[in-house]
């Protein structure tokens, strides 16, 4: 109200002066400048005042028992934390205080959970921030925020009568990337320097002992200075969970959900190779939502499998492919599935042709066991499995479709890697200096060999290919067990198949000749 009055009176005075013939333009210019400075000054003050870091409640509540798998990470972390718990003994023994621990690994593997559990384990207050919160375009603010974060941690610990605090900095590579490597790097450098100064200043004598836990999924980007002794000198790897880890995580997230009798968590753990803890948590949640939608009182294996499809491939799309497209996709996926099952018996978990995310259909594989080392044969099988979709289309429709482009990209990528790993007849090669033609020839040979293998298998199983494609076309999904059953019944099918006239070709007639039953 007061502001409006001032503006009103000023306008009146200006109008009066204008009418009396005074030049009011310079006054207007000054007023505009004043207003701009006032407004942007406020904004700057706001940015400066913004606090970094979220404070967890009285205690973050997470314990190491709430974290599935990660046995090695948990062991290494608890070992490192002993110094905070047995601080007097560590001091007597003259152990240098541990100031920082780096957790490195893919997103969603439980790094934040581990940091929270560490705070709980050491009875510390927990304060967390993300690397990006420190970075502003205004110079000096990042460094100021680092200082404030440490001050807040100390204050909070004193208020809560604790003798230690855990400061968790997620995405620490944003704040602690190699100095000089960022655009506008002065601000980044100052912020990192401040973090190092704060960490260097931590001693045993402090009334609040501070432990900084940094998390990153790009440890390669970190400035080497932060890993010097006395800073983040412990690096703990937090990898994707193995099968036993996945089983534990699934059990943890399903512990308070009612499960139907048919639920087989061992099997689900096997089928979820490559998924992180966060994916598994989301899978359990999605399965419960599906059960709710159907009005069921328990979560069934089907709900869990459907939720798995959703987590891997995305939400089911409303978009329905045309009948012709669906036939093609069915043949394509059946091709992948049959070849995969032939070279890795028991590995196909499910084949579906319902559009999800970017895919029109897909085959879910469940490897017998988690793999950490890939021999050449395995990689060549992978190339062949990827090519099998397009080759099945070729066989049935006489042509390929754009649906295979991603398969080709991946197949070529693996073939190139086979050459780079020194597994091709070229032996150990340096991709940068080897003649490009030789590299291209070696890659081409891998692809051709895979193509011939696929063609020979698909030719021998053309009957099953059509049978499975038909099944997919009608029911949208075929389970791994059904697929194996159909492959087992091959001889019977072949006999039936002879009675069905099959014509092939690029023409419509050829396509129509695809008989589904
Ligand atoms: P990160 O910090 O590694 O990105 P988070 O610790 O934030 O991952 O994990 C995100 C969520 O995923 C957690 O809240 C939890 O529900 C689930 N989660 C991840 N890893 C695990 C695990 N090892 N055990 C149980 N739950 C997990």
Tab-separated table of C-alpha atoms in Angstrom, residues 36-440:
chain	number	residue	atom	x	y	z
A	36	UNK	CA	16.762	-2.711	-11.415
A	37	UNK	CA	19.546	-2.624	-8.821
A	38	UNK	CA	17.046	-3.032	-6.001
A	39	UNK	CA	15.335	-6.019	-7.621
A	40	UNK	CA	18.496	-7.892	-8.653
A	41	UNK	CA	20.119	-7.099	-5.294
A	42	UNK	CA	17.216	-8.874	-3.613
A	43	UNK	CA	17.662	-11.859	-5.873
A	44	UNK	CA	21.379	-12.005	-5.116
A	45	UNK	CA	20.686	-11.762	-1.420
A	46	UNK	CA	18.217	-14.652	-1.737
A	47	UNK	CA	20.741	-16.852	-3.543
A	48	UNK	CA	23.381	-15.998	-0.966
A	49	UNK	CA	21.034	-16.842	1.859
A	50	UNK	CA	19.841	-20.144	0.422
A	51	UNK	CA	20.961	-22.985	2.602
A	52	UNK	CA	22.646	-26.049	1.233
A	53	UNK	CA	21.916	-29.485	2.613
A	54	UNK	CA	18.937	-31.276	3.991
A	55	UNK	CA	18.881	-32.364	7.583
A	56	UNK	CA	17.499	-35.778	8.387
A	57	UNK	CA	15.261	-36.122	11.407
A	58	UNK	CA	16.488	-37.069	14.865
A	59	UNK	CA	18.118	-40.113	13.284
A	60	UNK	CA	17.907	-41.193	9.634
A	61	UNK	CA	16.397	-44.483	10.777
A	62	UNK	CA	18.154	-46.646	8.178
A	63	UNK	CA	20.399	-49.416	9.439
A	64	UNK	CA	22.756	-51.743	7.592
A	65	UNK	CA	20.087	-54.432	7.966
A	66	UNK	CA	17.813	-52.430	5.666
A	67	UNK	CA	20.328	-52.679	2.859
A	68	UNK	CA	20.258	-55.837	0.765
A	69	UNK	CA	23.409	-57.308	-0.804
A	70	UNK	CA	26.424	-54.977	-0.825
A	71	UNK	CA	28.175	-57.262	1.644
A	72	UNK	CA	31.630	-56.017	0.704
A	73	UNK	CA	30.640	-52.343	0.767
A	74	UNK	CA	28.962	-52.781	4.150
A	75	UNK	CA	31.990	-54.564	5.570
A	76	UNK	CA	34.451	-51.966	4.316
A	77	UNK	CA	32.290	-49.139	5.536
A	78	UNK	CA	31.721	-50.554	9.010
A	79	UNK	CA	35.448	-51.203	9.323
A	80	UNK	CA	36.147	-47.600	8.459
A	81	UNK	CA	33.514	-46.389	10.883
A	82	UNK	CA	35.020	-48.194	13.847
A	83	UNK	CA	37.259	-45.215	14.334
A	84	UNK	CA	34.249	-42.987	15.078
A	85	UNK	CA	32.790	-45.569	17.441
A	86	UNK	CA	36.041	-46.412	19.224
A	87	UNK	CA	37.429	-42.994	18.941
A	88	UNK	CA	39.406	-43.014	22.189
A	89	UNK	CA	41.248	-46.184	21.254
A	90	UNK	CA	41.982	-44.877	17.782
A	91	UNK	CA	43.409	-41.775	19.344
A	92	UNK	CA	45.537	-43.757	21.799
A	93	UNK	CA	46.961	-45.769	18.963
A	94	UNK	CA	47.794	-42.549	17.169
A	95	UNK	CA	45.595	-43.370	14.179
A	96	UNK	CA	45.093	-40.502	11.785
A	97	UNK	CA	41.418	-39.499	11.885
A	98	UNK	CA	39.396	-40.745	8.972
A	99	UNK	CA	37.850	-37.708	7.358
A	100	UNK	CA	36.270	-38.828	4.172
A	101	UNK	CA	34.886	-41.941	2.475
A	102	UNK	CA	33.973	-42.108	-1.182
A	103	UNK	CA	31.174	-44.409	-2.294
A	104	UNK	CA	31.423	-45.058	-5.981
A	105	UNK	CA	29.048	-47.010	-8.190
A	106	UNK	CA	26.040	-46.821	-10.505
A	107	UNK	CA	22.937	-44.854	-9.494
A	108	UNK	CA	20.343	-46.532	-7.305
A	109	UNK	CA	22.691	-49.070	-5.724
A	110	UNK	CA	22.218	-47.840	-2.162
A	111	UNK	CA	24.964	-45.238	-1.647
A	112	UNK	CA	22.635	-42.806	0.122
A	113	UNK	CA	21.251	-45.659	2.197
A	114	UNK	CA	24.785	-46.687	3.204
A	115	UNK	CA	25.622	-43.128	4.257
A	116	UNK	CA	22.445	-42.926	6.333
A	117	UNK	CA	23.162	-46.289	7.905
A	118	UNK	CA	26.706	-45.095	8.654
A	119	UNK	CA	25.282	-42.098	10.537
A	120	UNK	CA	22.981	-44.370	12.486
A	121	UNK	CA	25.736	-46.858	13.249
A	122	UNK	CA	27.988	-44.143	14.647
A	123	UNK	CA	25.157	-42.279	16.386
A	124	UNK	CA	25.901	-39.151	14.374
A	125	UNK	CA	23.670	-36.454	12.993
A	126	UNK	CA	23.156	-36.740	9.239
A	127	UNK	CA	23.138	-33.850	6.841
A	128	UNK	CA	23.050	-34.345	3.093
A	129	UNK	CA	23.629	-32.162	0.064
A	130	UNK	CA	24.110	-32.632	-3.641
A	131	UNK	CA	27.222	-31.407	-5.467
A	132	UNK	CA	25.101	-29.278	-7.786
A	133	UNK	CA	23.664	-27.286	-4.867
A	134	UNK	CA	27.038	-25.620	-4.356
A	135	UNK	CA	27.494	-24.340	-7.812
A	136	UNK	CA	26.135	-20.948	-8.784
A	137	UNK	CA	27.180	-18.521	-11.431
A	138	UNK	CA	28.041	-15.987	-8.727
A	139	UNK	CA	31.685	-16.301	-7.691
A	140	UNK	CA	32.465	-17.208	-4.096
A	141	UNK	CA	29.019	-18.528	-3.193
A	142	UNK	CA	29.991	-22.192	-3.539
A	143	UNK	CA	32.901	-21.799	-1.120
A	144	UNK	CA	30.663	-19.943	1.304
A	145	UNK	CA	28.117	-22.766	1.141
A	146	UNK	CA	30.750	-25.381	1.878
A	147	UNK	CA	31.774	-23.389	4.984
A	148	UNK	CA	28.161	-23.052	6.056
A	149	UNK	CA	27.480	-26.743	5.568
A	150	UNK	CA	30.267	-27.693	7.967
A	151	UNK	CA	29.109	-25.034	10.447
A	152	UNK	CA	25.546	-26.305	10.285
A	153	UNK	CA	26.656	-29.890	10.848
A	154	UNK	CA	28.580	-28.838	13.982
A	155	UNK	CA	25.698	-26.720	15.271
A	156	UNK	CA	23.195	-29.478	14.689
A	157	UNK	CA	25.330	-32.046	16.486
A	158	UNK	CA	25.726	-29.736	19.484
A	159	UNK	CA	21.976	-29.048	19.563
A	160	UNK	CA	21.250	-32.749	19.519
A	161	UNK	CA	24.017	-33.486	21.967
A	162	UNK	CA	25.906	-35.771	19.612
A	163	UNK	CA	29.636	-35.964	19.327
A	164	UNK	CA	29.792	-36.641	15.605
A	165	UNK	CA	28.191	-35.672	12.310
A	166	UNK	CA	28.068	-37.308	8.901
A	167	UNK	CA	27.980	-34.925	5.961
A	168	UNK	CA	26.810	-36.732	2.834
A	169	UNK	CA	27.558	-35.103	-0.513
A	170	UNK	CA	25.861	-36.834	-3.446
A	171	UNK	CA	27.131	-36.287	-7.019
A	172	UNK	CA	30.392	-35.139	-5.548
A	173	UNK	CA	31.996	-35.090	-9.006
A	174	UNK	CA	30.108	-31.843	-9.737
A	175	UNK	CA	31.847	-30.177	-6.840
A	176	UNK	CA	35.102	-32.096	-6.903
A	177	UNK	CA	35.766	-32.546	-10.613
A	178	UNK	CA	39.304	-32.066	-11.870
A	179	UNK	CA	40.309	-28.494	-11.217
A	180	UNK	CA	40.510	-26.343	-14.296
A	181	UNK	CA	38.336	-28.731	-16.327
A	182	UNK	CA	34.998	-26.963	-15.907
A	183	UNK	CA	33.668	-24.068	-17.905
A	184	UNK	CA	33.742	-21.022	-15.638
A	185	UNK	CA	36.186	-23.073	-13.612
A	186	UNK	CA	37.251	-20.455	-11.084
A	187	UNK	CA	34.039	-20.825	-9.132
A	188	UNK	CA	34.291	-24.647	-9.209
A	189	UNK	CA	37.943	-24.510	-8.128
A	190	UNK	CA	37.203	-22.198	-5.212
A	191	UNK	CA	34.400	-24.466	-4.038
A	192	UNK	CA	36.568	-27.571	-4.189
A	193	UNK	CA	39.446	-25.743	-2.465
A	194	UNK	CA	37.112	-24.782	0.343
A	195	UNK	CA	35.989	-28.395	0.765
A	196	UNK	CA	39.623	-29.496	0.971
A	197	UNK	CA	40.415	-26.725	3.455
A	198	UNK	CA	37.492	-27.766	5.656
A	199	UNK	CA	38.548	-31.409	5.529
A	200	UNK	CA	42.191	-30.614	6.232
A	201	UNK	CA	41.058	-28.677	9.293
A	202	UNK	CA	39.224	-31.644	10.881
A	203	UNK	CA	41.058	-32.983	13.924
A	204	UNK	CA	40.604	-35.401	16.810
A	205	UNK	CA	40.393	-32.435	19.140
A	206	UNK	CA	37.154	-31.086	17.627
A	207	UNK	CA	34.167	-31.324	19.958
A	208	UNK	CA	32.117	-32.555	16.981
A	209	UNK	CA	33.952	-35.071	14.821
A	210	UNK	CA	32.897	-34.831	11.226
A	211	UNK	CA	32.986	-37.559	8.609
A	212	UNK	CA	32.319	-36.601	5.009
A	213	UNK	CA	30.834	-39.299	2.781
A	214	UNK	CA	30.866	-38.492	-0.907
A	215	UNK	CA	28.955	-40.469	-3.531
A	216	UNK	CA	29.667	-40.570	-7.229
A	217	UNK	CA	29.001	-42.662	-10.279
A	218	UNK	CA	31.845	-40.970	-12.148
A	219	UNK	CA	34.898	-41.573	-9.994
A	220	UNK	CA	37.017	-41.016	-13.120
A	221	UNK	CA	36.083	-37.320	-13.135
A	222	UNK	CA	37.307	-36.628	-9.607
A	223	UNK	CA	40.255	-34.372	-8.919
A	224	UNK	CA	43.112	-36.570	-7.663
A	225	UNK	CA	43.663	-34.078	-4.816
A	226	UNK	CA	40.543	-35.240	-3.029
A	227	UNK	CA	41.843	-38.779	-2.703
A	228	UNK	CA	45.075	-37.806	-0.944
A	229	UNK	CA	45.646	-39.279	2.513
A	230	UNK	CA	43.683	-37.386	5.103
A	231	UNK	CA	40.923	-36.501	2.674
A	232	UNK	CA	38.734	-39.058	0.898
A	233	UNK	CA	41.297	-41.784	1.367
A	234	UNK	CA	38.815	-44.674	1.432
A	235	UNK	CA	37.024	-45.583	-1.741
A	236	UNK	CA	34.240	-48.125	-1.356
A	237	UNK	CA	32.768	-49.687	-4.496
A	238	UNK	CA	28.984	-50.018	-4.457
A	239	UNK	CA	28.211	-52.206	-7.462
A	240	UNK	CA	25.015	-53.524	-8.978
A	241	UNK	CA	23.774	-56.389	-6.781
A	242	UNK	CA	24.499	-59.991	-7.722
A	243	UNK	CA	21.774	-62.656	-7.674
A	244	UNK	CA	21.908	-63.225	-3.920
A	245	UNK	CA	21.954	-59.473	-3.363
A	246	UNK	CA	18.903	-59.034	-5.582
A	247	UNK	CA	17.090	-61.754	-3.681
A	248	UNK	CA	17.837	-60.021	-0.381
A	249	UNK	CA	16.694	-56.646	-1.733
A	250	UNK	CA	13.481	-58.159	-3.116
A	251	UNK	CA	12.775	-59.779	0.245
A	252	UNK	CA	13.406	-56.487	2.028
A	253	UNK	CA	11.016	-54.544	-0.157
A	254	UNK	CA	8.356	-57.248	-0.106
A	255	UNK	CA	8.607	-57.941	3.605
A	256	UNK	CA	5.445	-56.044	4.448
A	257	UNK	CA	3.495	-56.896	1.307
A	258	UNK	CA	1.165	-59.910	1.093
A	259	UNK	CA	2.465	-62.424	-1.438
A	260	UNK	CA	0.506	-65.163	-3.228
A	261	UNK	CA	1.674	-68.756	-2.909
A	262	UNK	CA	2.930	-68.904	-6.496
A	263	UNK	CA	5.548	-66.199	-5.946
A	264	UNK	CA	9.021	-67.484	-6.677
A	265	UNK	CA	11.516	-64.871	-5.536
A	266	UNK	CA	14.549	-67.011	-6.434
A	267	UNK	CA	13.370	-67.039	-10.016
A	268	UNK	CA	12.652	-63.314	-9.979
A	269	UNK	CA	16.118	-62.630	-8.593
A	270	UNK	CA	17.538	-64.617	-11.498
A	271	UNK	CA	15.458	-62.735	-14.028
A	272	UNK	CA	16.432	-59.311	-12.734
A	273	UNK	CA	20.088	-59.436	-13.748
A	274	UNK	CA	21.516	-55.942	-14.217
A	275	UNK	CA	18.880	-54.159	-12.135
A	276	UNK	CA	19.844	-51.869	-9.265
A	277	UNK	CA	18.327	-51.760	-5.780
A	278	UNK	CA	16.259	-48.744	-6.830
A	279	UNK	CA	14.872	-50.688	-9.820
A	280	UNK	CA	13.983	-53.606	-7.553
A	281	UNK	CA	12.257	-51.324	-5.083
A	282	UNK	CA	10.254	-49.825	-7.927
A	283	UNK	CA	9.430	-53.329	-9.232
A	284	UNK	CA	7.974	-54.350	-5.848
A	285	UNK	CA	5.978	-51.170	-5.649
A	286	UNK	CA	4.634	-51.498	-9.205
A	287	UNK	CA	3.617	-55.106	-8.550
A	288	UNK	CA	1.631	-53.995	-5.493
A	289	UNK	CA	-0.059	-51.274	-7.556
A	290	UNK	CA	-0.982	-53.842	-10.223
A	291	UNK	CA	-2.498	-56.125	-7.580
A	292	UNK	CA	-4.450	-53.180	-6.186
A	293	UNK	CA	-5.734	-52.262	-9.646
A	294	UNK	CA	-7.053	-55.777	-10.090
A	295	UNK	CA	-8.674	-55.736	-6.680
A	296	UNK	CA	-6.491	-58.641	-5.513
A	297	UNK	CA	-5.492	-58.995	-1.890
A	298	UNK	CA	-2.127	-60.558	-2.675
A	299	UNK	CA	0.676	-59.928	-5.111
A	300	UNK	CA	1.079	-62.764	-7.612
A	301	UNK	CA	4.079	-63.883	-9.667
A	302	UNK	CA	2.313	-62.497	-12.747
A	303	UNK	CA	2.109	-59.051	-11.123
A	304	UNK	CA	5.812	-59.192	-10.357
A	305	UNK	CA	6.674	-60.269	-13.912
A	306	UNK	CA	4.484	-57.545	-15.396
A	307	UNK	CA	6.057	-54.988	-13.071
A	308	UNK	CA	9.483	-56.197	-14.197
A	309	UNK	CA	8.555	-55.539	-17.839
A	310	UNK	CA	7.453	-52.086	-16.849
A	311	UNK	CA	10.635	-51.307	-14.942
A	312	UNK	CA	12.862	-52.532	-17.772
A	313	UNK	CA	10.939	-51.285	-20.776
A	314	UNK	CA	8.655	-48.531	-19.490
A	315	UNK	CA	4.912	-48.108	-19.291
A	316	UNK	CA	2.712	-50.066	-21.731
A	317	UNK	CA	1.692	-47.776	-24.563
A	318	UNK	CA	-1.845	-47.315	-25.728
A	319	UNK	CA	-0.610	-47.138	-29.293
A	320	UNK	CA	-1.606	-50.400	-30.979
A	321	UNK	CA	0.496	-51.440	-33.949
A	322	UNK	CA	-1.391	-52.390	-37.097
A	323	UNK	CA	-2.059	-56.062	-37.669
A	324	UNK	CA	0.751	-56.276	-40.186
A	325	UNK	CA	3.196	-54.566	-37.857
A	326	UNK	CA	2.213	-56.876	-35.045
A	327	UNK	CA	2.856	-59.915	-37.253
A	328	UNK	CA	6.281	-58.596	-38.120
A	329	UNK	CA	7.145	-57.840	-34.507
A	330	UNK	CA	5.942	-61.296	-33.487
A	331	UNK	CA	8.195	-62.965	-36.048
A	332	UNK	CA	11.089	-60.698	-35.106
A	333	UNK	CA	10.863	-61.437	-31.381
A	334	UNK	CA	10.268	-65.140	-31.998
A	335	UNK	CA	13.511	-65.141	-34.023
A	336	UNK	CA	15.495	-63.607	-31.152
A	337	UNK	CA	13.932	-65.961	-28.630
A	338	UNK	CA	14.454	-69.198	-30.568
A	339	UNK	CA	18.066	-68.525	-31.350
A	340	UNK	CA	18.752	-67.413	-27.757
A	341	UNK	CA	17.154	-70.570	-26.406
A	342	UNK	CA	19.112	-72.731	-28.841
A	343	UNK	CA	22.515	-71.327	-27.889
A	344	UNK	CA	21.747	-70.765	-24.218
A	345	UNK	CA	19.164	-73.348	-23.216
A	346	UNK	CA	16.856	-72.191	-20.429
A	347	UNK	CA	17.853	-68.549	-20.804
A	348	UNK	CA	14.638	-67.037	-22.188
A	349	UNK	CA	12.318	-65.825	-19.436
A	350	UNK	CA	9.625	-64.273	-21.573
A	351	UNK	CA	8.794	-62.919	-25.030
A	352	UNK	CA	6.293	-60.101	-25.393
A	353	UNK	CA	4.962	-57.982	-28.211
A	354	UNK	CA	3.120	-55.293	-26.305
A	355	UNK	CA	4.532	-51.850	-27.086
A	356	UNK	CA	6.393	-50.366	-24.154
A	357	UNK	CA	8.695	-47.373	-24.039
A	358	UNK	CA	10.556	-47.296	-27.356
A	359	UNK	CA	10.122	-50.964	-28.189
A	360	UNK	CA	7.326	-52.793	-29.948
A	361	UNK	CA	8.297	-56.069	-28.366
A	362	UNK	CA	11.118	-57.690	-26.498
A	363	UNK	CA	12.664	-60.858	-25.142
A	364	UNK	CA	13.557	-60.932	-21.473
A	365	UNK	CA	16.573	-63.115	-20.834
A	366	UNK	CA	17.508	-64.591	-17.516
A	367	UNK	CA	21.082	-65.768	-17.523
A	368	UNK	CA	21.818	-68.942	-15.606
A	369	UNK	CA	24.240	-67.036	-13.459
A	370	UNK	CA	25.566	-63.509	-13.280
A	371	UNK	CA	28.537	-63.045	-15.579
A	372	UNK	CA	31.552	-60.883	-14.967
A	373	UNK	CA	33.813	-62.233	-17.673
A	374	UNK	CA	32.795	-62.796	-21.274
A	375	UNK	CA	34.618	-65.322	-23.468
A	376	UNK	CA	34.598	-64.726	-27.220
A	377	UNK	CA	31.951	-67.411	-27.830
A	378	UNK	CA	29.534	-65.645	-25.478
A	379	UNK	CA	30.032	-62.342	-27.251
A	380	UNK	CA	29.559	-63.983	-30.659
A	381	UNK	CA	26.357	-65.639	-29.407
A	382	UNK	CA	25.177	-62.215	-28.308
A	383	UNK	CA	25.827	-60.793	-31.777
A	384	UNK	CA	23.909	-63.670	-33.335
A	385	UNK	CA	20.950	-63.295	-30.929
A	386	UNK	CA	20.757	-59.626	-31.856
A	387	UNK	CA	20.742	-60.408	-35.586
A	388	UNK	CA	18.181	-63.202	-35.271
A	389	UNK	CA	15.176	-60.832	-35.216
A	390	UNK	CA	15.914	-59.277	-38.598
A	391	UNK	CA	16.903	-62.640	-40.122
A	392	UNK	CA	13.607	-64.166	-38.990
A	393	UNK	CA	11.781	-61.283	-40.676
A	394	UNK	CA	13.841	-61.919	-43.801
A	395	UNK	CA	12.915	-65.553	-43.750
A	396	UNK	CA	9.179	-65.092	-43.306
A	397	UNK	CA	8.502	-61.819	-45.106
A	398	UNK	CA	11.428	-61.693	-47.498
A	399	UNK	CA	12.439	-58.280	-46.169
A	400	UNK	CA	13.550	-56.466	-43.035
A	401	UNK	CA	12.076	-53.501	-41.234
A	402	UNK	CA	13.428	-50.496	-39.349
A	403	UNK	CA	12.654	-52.314	-36.108
A	404	UNK	CA	16.053	-53.999	-36.344
A	405	UNK	CA	18.204	-50.864	-36.508
A	406	UNK	CA	18.937	-50.817	-32.795
A	407	UNK	CA	19.806	-54.534	-32.880
A	408	UNK	CA	22.294	-53.879	-35.679
A	409	UNK	CA	23.915	-51.008	-33.814
A	410	UNK	CA	24.402	-53.160	-30.748
A	411	UNK	CA	25.599	-56.165	-32.761
A	412	UNK	CA	28.166	-54.012	-34.571
A	413	UNK	CA	29.283	-52.499	-31.305
A	414	UNK	CA	29.945	-55.935	-29.801
A	415	UNK	CA	31.658	-57.125	-32.991
A	416	UNK	CA	33.969	-54.101	-32.863
A	417	UNK	CA	34.706	-54.819	-29.244
A	418	UNK	CA	35.592	-58.428	-30.054
A	419	UNK	CA	38.205	-57.043	-32.465
A	420	UNK	CA	39.449	-54.467	-29.929
A	421	UNK	CA	39.788	-57.096	-27.207
A	422	UNK	CA	42.221	-58.979	-29.431
A	423	UNK	CA	39.823	-61.881	-29.954
A	424	UNK	CA	39.687	-61.705	-33.766
A	425	UNK	CA	42.187	-63.330	-36.177
A	426	UNK	CA	43.949	-59.937	-36.237
A	427	UNK	CA	45.114	-60.648	-32.677
A	428	UNK	CA	45.956	-57.747	-30.407
A	429	UNK	CA	45.377	-54.540	-32.346
A	430	UNK	CA	45.477	-50.868	-31.638
A	431	UNK	CA	42.285	-49.452	-33.111
A	432	UNK	CA	43.949	-46.079	-33.664
A	433	UNK	CA	46.850	-47.336	-35.735
A	434	UNK	CA	45.573	-50.562	-37.376
A	435	UNK	CA	44.477	-50.197	-41.032
A	436	UNK	CA	40.746	-49.367	-41.004
A	437	UNK	CA	40.076	-51.837	-43.835
A	438	UNK	CA	41.502	-54.706	-41.788
A	439	UNK	CA	39.371	-53.724	-38.796
A	440	UNK	CA	36.274	-53.426	-40.962
